Amino acid sequence: MIYKSPLSLLEGFIFAHMRIDVVSILPQLMQSWFADSIMKRAIDKSLVEIHFHDPRDYTKDKHKKVDDYQFGGGAGMVMMVEPLALLLDELKAKRKYDAIIYMTPDGIPFKQQIANRFSQFENIAIVCGHYKGIDQRIRDHYITHEISIGDYVLSGGELAAAVVSDAIIRLIPGVLNDGTSALTDSFQDGLLAPPVYTRPAEYNGWKVPEILTSGNLKGIDDWRHQQAVERTKQRRPDILGDE
Ligand code: ADE
């Protein structure tokens, strides 16, 4: 039986299938994230496949070196052009990529809207940098999107690639059990999510807001919206109205 999630019914298509190719010298840093929970389920259901590729397998250096000193001097090594070029050439010869993403703190800030767009892609490659980053010629000739997950520097792109992959994969129809729940996430409508509660309705004298147990659906919707607006005004006035 083909199970269609409410979201996929809404958009009129059966499950999309996505392939993500991750280029990394330390794939084990990322692999554990996909070995459990929602990500594992997405892979088990064949909604997404993730493949890891190590630039060390493409170096002609007998010591498997993939980095070198930067021209012009300065501290820090740079990932060399050739291993990455050979690897990406091989990937590109096999399929057409909708995006070849480079994870870098000087990229554009990753946002929910970008995740939404990427979740509709079929083939994505993500390049993880290390040390001082990758040779600029790879960025110039292969990379289509440069993405940062925040204004701080991580020791490698793997953690950032896992963040981006997770945010994309959970949006693929069929990945979340309740297909509509991704639509009510924070940021989806330019608002943070409202507070949520579960049983018991009273704990330690702390009561759940009465409206939520009233059965008044319209009232609940209005309350949630008003809470979301309030929270966003207080915490993230910069995103108010983003869509
Ligand atoms: N690599 C190192 N730091 C990063 C960041 N903040 N975002 C994306 N990739 C990175």
Short mmCIF file of C-alpha atoms and ligand atoms in Angstrom, two decimals:
data_model
loop_
_atom_site.label_atom_id
_atom_site.label_comp_id
_atom_site.label_asym_id
_atom_site.label_seq_id
_atom_site.Cartn_x
_atom_site.Cartn_y
_atom_site.Cartn_z
CA MET A 1 0.00 0.00 0.00
CA ILE A 2 1.25 3.46 -0.80
CA TYR A 3 0.79 5.67 2.21
CA LYS A 4 0.22 9.31 1.36
CA SER A 5 0.87 11.86 4.07
CA PRO A 6 -1.66 14.71 4.43
CA LEU A 7 1.04 17.09 3.19
CA SER A 8 1.70 15.06 0.06
CA LEU A 9 -2.03 14.82 -0.65
CA LEU A 10 -2.19 18.55 -0.26
CA GLU A 11 0.54 19.09 -2.80
CA GLY A 12 -0.73 16.37 -5.10
CA PHE A 13 2.28 14.12 -5.27
CA ILE A 14 3.33 10.78 -3.86
CA PHE A 15 6.60 10.61 -1.96
CA ALA A 16 9.52 12.40 -3.44
CA HIS A 17 12.86 10.69 -3.23
CA MET A 18 15.94 12.67 -2.37
CA ARG A 19 19.60 11.78 -2.68
CA ILE A 20 22.19 13.62 -0.63
CA ASP A 21 25.90 13.18 -1.36
CA VAL A 22 28.13 14.40 1.43
CA VAL A 23 31.76 15.19 0.66
CA SER A 24 33.75 14.87 3.87
CA ILE A 25 37.11 13.72 5.19
CA LEU A 26 35.38 12.75 8.47
CA PRO A 27 32.06 11.14 7.48
CA GLN A 28 31.83 9.31 10.84
CA LEU A 29 31.15 12.71 12.45
CA MET A 30 27.86 12.84 10.60
CA GLN A 31 26.84 9.24 10.23
CA SER A 32 25.52 8.78 13.77
CA TRP A 33 22.92 11.50 13.21
CA PHE A 34 21.33 9.41 10.47
CA ALA A 35 21.49 6.14 12.42
CA ASP A 36 18.49 6.86 14.63
CA SER A 37 15.05 8.34 14.99
CA ILE A 38 13.40 10.43 12.27
CA MET A 39 16.42 10.48 9.96
CA LYS A 40 16.83 6.70 10.12
CA ARG A 41 13.12 6.23 9.45
CA ALA A 42 13.35 8.48 6.39
CA ILE A 43 16.19 6.33 5.05
CA ASP A 44 14.45 3.06 5.94
CA LYS A 45 11.32 4.23 4.10
CA SER A 46 13.51 5.04 1.07
CA LEU A 47 12.44 8.67 1.14
CA VAL A 48 16.05 9.75 1.24
CA GLU A 49 19.44 8.18 0.62
CA ILE A 50 22.68 9.58 1.94
CA HIS A 51 26.08 8.74 0.51
CA PHE A 52 29.45 9.79 1.89
CA HIS A 53 32.51 10.46 -0.24
CA ASP A 54 36.02 10.99 1.10
CA PRO A 55 38.31 13.36 -0.87
CA ARG A 56 41.26 11.23 0.34
CA ASP A 57 40.11 8.57 -2.12
CA TYR A 58 40.74 11.06 -4.94
CA THR A 59 44.19 12.36 -4.04
CA LYS A 60 47.20 11.32 -6.11
CA ASP A 61 49.46 12.00 -3.12
CA LYS A 62 50.97 8.81 -1.70
CA HIS A 63 50.35 10.03 1.86
CA LYS A 64 46.70 10.73 1.00
CA LYS A 65 47.24 14.42 1.67
CA VAL A 66 44.22 16.60 0.82
CA ASP A 67 45.36 19.95 2.28
CA ASP A 68 48.26 22.32 1.75
CA TYR A 69 49.63 25.71 2.86
CA GLN A 70 47.88 28.79 1.55
CA PHE A 71 49.52 30.86 -1.17
CA GLY A 72 50.63 34.22 0.17
CA GLY A 73 51.33 32.79 3.60
CA GLY A 74 49.27 32.75 6.76
CA ALA A 75 48.25 30.24 9.37
CA GLY A 76 46.01 27.30 8.53
CA MET A 77 45.80 24.74 5.76
CA VAL A 78 43.52 24.82 2.73
CA MET A 79 41.76 21.81 1.18
CA MET A 80 43.34 21.25 -2.23
CA VAL A 81 41.53 21.75 -5.51
CA GLU A 82 42.33 18.46 -7.26
CA PRO A 83 40.84 15.81 -4.92
CA LEU A 84 37.63 17.82 -4.60
CA ALA A 85 37.45 18.52 -8.34
CA LEU A 86 37.94 14.83 -9.25
CA LEU A 87 35.36 13.75 -6.69
CA LEU A 88 32.76 16.32 -7.78
CA ASP A 89 33.40 15.57 -11.48
CA GLU A 90 32.65 11.92 -10.77
CA LEU A 91 29.40 12.77 -8.96
CA LYS A 92 28.30 15.25 -11.63
CA ALA A 93 28.96 12.72 -14.41
CA LYS A 94 26.45 10.36 -12.77
CA ARG A 95 23.50 12.69 -12.15
CA LYS A 96 22.35 16.27 -12.36
CA TYR A 97 22.55 18.15 -9.07
CA ASP A 98 19.94 20.71 -8.08
CA ALA A 99 22.40 22.15 -5.58
CA ILE A 100 26.06 21.70 -4.69
CA ILE A 101 26.28 23.30 -1.30
CA TYR A 102 29.41 24.38 0.54
CA MET A 103 29.09 24.74 4.31
CA THR A 104 31.01 27.82 5.39
CA PRO A 105 30.71 30.54 8.03
CA ASP A 106 30.96 33.16 5.25
CA GLY A 107 27.94 31.72 3.41
CA ILE A 108 24.38 33.06 3.48
CA PRO A 109 22.51 32.40 6.74
CA PHE A 110 20.48 29.18 6.68
CA LYS A 111 16.76 29.83 7.18
CA GLN A 112 13.56 27.76 7.17
CA GLN A 113 12.64 29.22 3.78
CA ILE A 114 15.87 27.84 2.30
CA ALA A 115 15.15 24.43 3.88
CA ASN A 116 11.66 24.51 2.31
CA ARG A 117 13.13 25.15 -1.12
CA PHE A 118 15.89 22.53 -0.80
CA SER A 119 13.37 19.92 0.40
CA GLN A 120 11.88 19.92 -3.11
CA PHE A 121 15.21 19.03 -4.72
CA GLU A 122 16.05 15.56 -5.95
CA ASN A 123 19.86 15.52 -5.86
CA ILE A 124 21.91 17.59 -3.45
CA ALA A 125 25.65 17.46 -2.77
CA ILE A 126 27.10 19.02 0.38
CA VAL A 127 30.80 19.80 0.66
CA CYS A 128 32.24 19.98 4.18
CA GLY A 129 35.37 22.05 4.66
CA HIS A 130 38.12 21.73 7.25
CA TYR A 131 41.04 23.86 8.37
CA LYS A 132 40.93 27.26 6.61
CA GLY A 133 38.37 26.01 4.11
CA ILE A 134 38.57 24.86 0.49
CA ASP A 135 40.47 26.28 -2.46
CA GLN A 136 38.45 29.20 -3.90
CA ARG A 137 38.50 27.62 -7.39
CA ILE A 138 36.18 24.85 -6.16
CA ARG A 139 33.80 27.51 -4.89
CA ASP A 140 34.01 29.36 -8.21
CA HIS A 141 33.52 26.36 -10.50
CA TYR A 142 31.41 23.77 -8.65
CA ILE A 143 29.52 25.28 -5.73
CA THR A 144 26.01 26.60 -6.37
CA HIS A 145 25.07 27.60 -2.79
CA GLU A 146 27.27 28.70 0.13
CA ILE A 147 25.50 28.28 3.44
CA SER A 148 26.31 29.25 7.03
CA ILE A 149 24.37 27.90 10.00
CA GLY A 150 25.31 30.82 12.22
CA ASP A 151 27.82 33.50 13.10
CA TYR A 152 30.39 31.25 14.75
CA VAL A 153 33.14 29.03 13.43
CA LEU A 154 32.90 25.26 13.80
CA SER A 155 35.91 22.99 13.48
CA GLY A 156 34.49 21.43 10.32
CA GLY A 157 31.49 21.57 8.02
CA GLU A 158 30.06 18.17 9.09
CA LEU A 159 27.98 19.44 11.99
CA ALA A 160 26.60 22.20 9.78
CA ALA A 161 25.87 19.69 6.97
CA ALA A 162 23.99 17.49 9.47
CA VAL A 163 21.93 20.49 10.59
CA VAL A 164 21.02 21.44 7.02
CA SER A 165 20.29 17.82 6.01
CA ASP A 166 18.04 17.28 9.04
CA ALA A 167 16.09 20.49 8.42
CA ILE A 168 15.54 19.47 4.79
CA ILE A 169 14.78 15.78 5.29
CA ARG A 170 12.06 16.31 7.94
CA LEU A 171 10.16 18.38 5.38
CA ILE A 172 10.03 15.62 2.77
CA PRO A 173 6.42 14.35 2.60
CA GLY A 174 6.09 11.08 4.52
CA VAL A 175 9.11 11.61 6.80
CA LEU A 176 7.13 12.96 9.75
CA ASN A 177 4.28 10.73 10.88
CA ASP A 178 1.92 13.69 10.98
CA GLY A 179 2.48 15.22 7.59
CA THR A 180 1.02 18.55 8.55
CA SER A 181 3.13 19.10 11.63
CA ALA A 182 6.06 20.57 9.69
CA LEU A 183 3.71 23.32 8.52
CA THR A 184 3.16 24.44 12.11
CA ASP A 185 6.86 24.64 13.02
CA SER A 186 8.45 27.84 14.20
CA PHE A 187 9.50 30.10 11.28
CA GLN A 188 7.07 28.54 8.75
CA ASP A 189 4.83 31.61 8.80
CA GLY A 190 7.28 34.22 10.05
CA LEU A 191 6.31 33.41 13.64
CA LEU A 192 7.84 31.39 16.46
CA ALA A 193 5.72 28.43 17.58
CA PRO A 194 3.28 28.96 20.48
CA PRO A 195 3.71 27.15 23.82
CA VAL A 196 2.59 23.49 23.96
CA TYR A 197 1.28 21.41 26.88
CA THR A 198 0.39 17.76 27.47
CA ARG A 199 -1.22 15.73 30.27
CA PRO A 200 -1.74 16.19 33.17
CA ALA A 201 -3.83 19.36 32.94
CA GLU A 202 -2.55 20.33 36.38
CA TYR A 203 0.82 19.52 37.93
CA ASN A 204 2.09 20.87 41.20
CA GLY A 205 -0.65 23.52 41.05
CA TRP A 206 0.59 24.65 37.58
CA LYS A 207 -2.42 24.70 35.27
CA VAL A 208 -2.61 24.39 31.51
CA PRO A 209 -4.27 27.48 29.95
CA GLU A 210 -8.01 26.82 30.14
CA ILE A 211 -8.70 27.52 26.47
CA LEU A 212 -6.62 24.47 25.44
CA THR A 213 -8.93 22.06 27.30
CA SER A 214 -12.15 23.88 26.31
CA GLY A 215 -12.77 22.03 23.03
CA ASN A 216 -13.32 25.44 21.37
CA LEU A 217 -11.25 24.93 18.21
CA LYS A 218 -11.58 28.47 16.90
CA GLY A 219 -10.69 29.84 20.35
CA ILE A 220 -7.64 27.55 20.50
CA ASP A 221 -6.47 28.65 17.05
CA ASP A 222 -6.83 32.32 17.99
CA TRP A 223 -5.02 31.79 21.32
CA ARG A 224 -2.13 29.98 19.61
CA HIS A 225 -1.81 32.69 17.00
CA GLN A 226 -1.83 35.44 19.58
CA GLN A 227 0.80 33.59 21.71
CA ALA A 228 2.96 33.07 18.62
CA VAL A 229 2.78 36.77 17.75
CA GLU A 230 3.58 37.76 21.35
CA ARG A 231 6.55 35.39 21.56
CA THR A 232 7.91 36.56 18.23
CA LYS A 233 7.57 40.24 19.17
CA GLN A 234 9.44 39.63 22.40
CA ARG A 235 12.15 37.28 21.17
CA ARG A 236 12.59 37.71 17.43
CA PRO A 237 11.05 40.96 16.20
CA ASP A 238 13.46 40.69 13.24
CA ILE A 239 11.52 37.75 11.72
CA LEU A 240 7.99 39.14 12.14
CA GLY A 241 6.30 38.93 8.75
CA ASP A 242 8.98 36.71 7.10
CA GLU A 243 7.51 33.99 4.88
N1 ADE B 1 31.90 25.48 8.92
C1 ADE B 1 32.50 26.03 9.99
N2 ADE B 1 31.69 26.89 10.62
C2 ADE B 1 30.51 26.88 9.93
C3 ADE B 1 29.27 27.57 10.06
N3 ADE B 1 29.06 28.44 11.04
N4 ADE B 1 28.31 27.32 9.17
C4 ADE B 1 28.52 26.45 8.16
N5 ADE B 1 29.66 25.78 7.97
C5 ADE B 1 30.65 25.98 8.85
#
